[in-house]
Coordinates of C-alpha atoms in Angstrom, one line a residue:
M1 CA 103.7 134.3 116.8
D2 CA 106.1 137.1 115.8
Y3 CA 109.7 136.8 116.7
K4 CA 110.6 140.1 118.5
Q5 CA 114.1 141.4 119.1
E6 CA 116.1 144.6 119.3
P7 CA 117.3 145.9 115.9
L8 CA 120.7 144.7 114.9
T9 CA 123.6 147.0 114.4
P10 CA 124.7 147.5 110.8
A11 CA 127.9 145.6 111.5
V12 CA 126.1 142.6 113.0
F13 CA 123.6 142.6 110.2
Y14 CA 126.2 142.5 107.5
I15 CA 128.3 139.8 109.3
L16 CA 125.2 137.6 109.6
L17 CA 124.5 138.2 105.9
A18 CA 128.1 137.2 105.1
L19 CA 127.8 134.0 107.1
S20 CA 124.4 133.1 105.7
V21 CA 126.1 131.8 102.6
K22 CA 128.9 129.8 104.1
E23 CA 131.5 129.5 106.9
R24 CA 134.0 132.3 106.7
H25 CA 137.2 133.6 108.5
G26 CA 137.6 137.2 109.6
Y27 CA 139.3 138.6 106.5
D28 CA 136.7 136.8 104.2
I29 CA 133.9 138.3 106.2
M30 CA 135.3 141.8 105.8
K31 CA 135.6 141.3 102.1
Q32 CA 132.1 139.9 101.8
V33 CA 130.6 142.8 103.8
E34 CA 132.3 145.2 101.4
A35 CA 131.0 143.3 98.4
D36 CA 127.5 143.0 99.8
S37 CA 127.3 146.7 100.6
H38 CA 128.7 147.7 97.1
G39 CA 131.7 149.3 98.9
N40 CA 129.6 151.4 101.2
V41 CA 130.6 149.5 104.3
K42 CA 134.2 148.9 105.0
M43 CA 134.6 147.1 108.3
G44 CA 137.9 147.4 110.1
P45 CA 139.4 144.6 112.2
G46 CA 138.4 146.3 115.5
T47 CA 134.7 146.5 114.5
L48 CA 134.7 143.1 113.0
Y49 CA 136.3 141.2 115.9
G50 CA 134.5 143.2 118.6
S51 CA 131.2 142.3 116.9
I52 CA 132.2 138.7 116.5
K53 CA 133.0 138.5 120.2
R54 CA 129.6 139.8 121.1
M55 CA 127.9 137.6 118.6
L56 CA 129.7 134.5 119.9
E57 CA 128.6 135.4 123.5
A58 CA 125.0 135.9 122.3
G59 CA 125.0 132.6 120.5
L60 CA 124.3 134.1 117.0
I61 CA 127.4 132.5 115.6
T62 CA 129.8 129.7 116.5
E63 CA 133.5 129.1 115.9
V64 CA 134.4 126.2 113.6
N65 CA 137.7 124.4 113.6
D66 CA 139.2 124.1 110.1
L67 CA 141.4 121.1 109.8
E68 CA 143.0 122.4 106.6
D69 CA 143.9 125.9 108.0
S70 CA 144.5 125.9 111.7
R71 CA 145.9 129.5 111.6
R72 CA 142.5 130.9 110.9
K73 CA 139.3 130.9 112.9
F74 CA 136.2 130.2 110.9
Y75 CA 132.7 131.2 112.0
R76 CA 129.2 129.8 111.2
L77 CA 125.7 131.1 111.6
T78 CA 123.7 129.4 114.4
K79 CA 119.9 128.7 114.3
K80 CA 119.5 131.7 116.7
G81 CA 121.6 133.8 114.3
Q82 CA 119.4 132.7 111.4
K83 CA 116.3 133.7 113.4
H84 CA 117.8 137.1 114.2
L85 CA 118.8 137.7 110.6
S86 CA 115.4 136.7 109.3
A87 CA 113.7 139.0 111.8
E88 CA 115.9 141.9 110.7
I89 CA 115.3 141.3 107.0
K90 CA 111.6 141.3 107.8
R91 CA 112.0 144.6 109.6
Y92 CA 113.9 146.2 106.7
S93 CA 111.3 144.8 104.3
E94 CA 108.5 146.5 106.3
V95 CA 110.4 149.9 106.2
V96 CA 110.9 149.6 102.4
N97 CA 107.2 148.8 102.0
L98 CA 106.3 151.9 104.1
A99 CA 108.6 154.0 101.9
K100 CA 107.0 152.6 98.8
N101 CA 103.5 153.3 100.1
R102 CA 104.5 156.9 100.8
K103 CA 106.1 157.1 97.4
L104 CA 109.5 158.0 98.8
L105 CA 111.5 155.5 96.7
G106 CA 113.3 157.0 93.8
I107 CA 113.1 160.6 95.1
G108 CA 116.6 162.1 94.7
N109 CA 116.7 165.0 97.2
L110 CA 114.1 164.6 99.9
D111 CA 113.3 167.8 101.7
F112 CA 111.7 167.2 105.1
G113 CA 111.7 170.8 106.0
V114 CA 114.5 170.4 108.5

């Protein structure tokens, strides 16, 4: 049975990717998103914490208490978040395969006649 869901926003997708490796605090998530996107995505605090709030409410992530640093809030991916991330990666993979089959990868300037 396929796991169906609405596509994730780029912000949510990158946050879930960042949390798939380890628990992180907000600033660390922002830095990891920038690294994962090779500098193409720079997430500001408003986008980050707005997304985190919605993700907490949706049960995709959970807040973790850090005994060593009580000033920072750390976040962890939940099982539901892992399922959503896996489904989104599968969706991206299918799009990449479609582009490969249509021989669109590696084409510099695509002209779609627009």
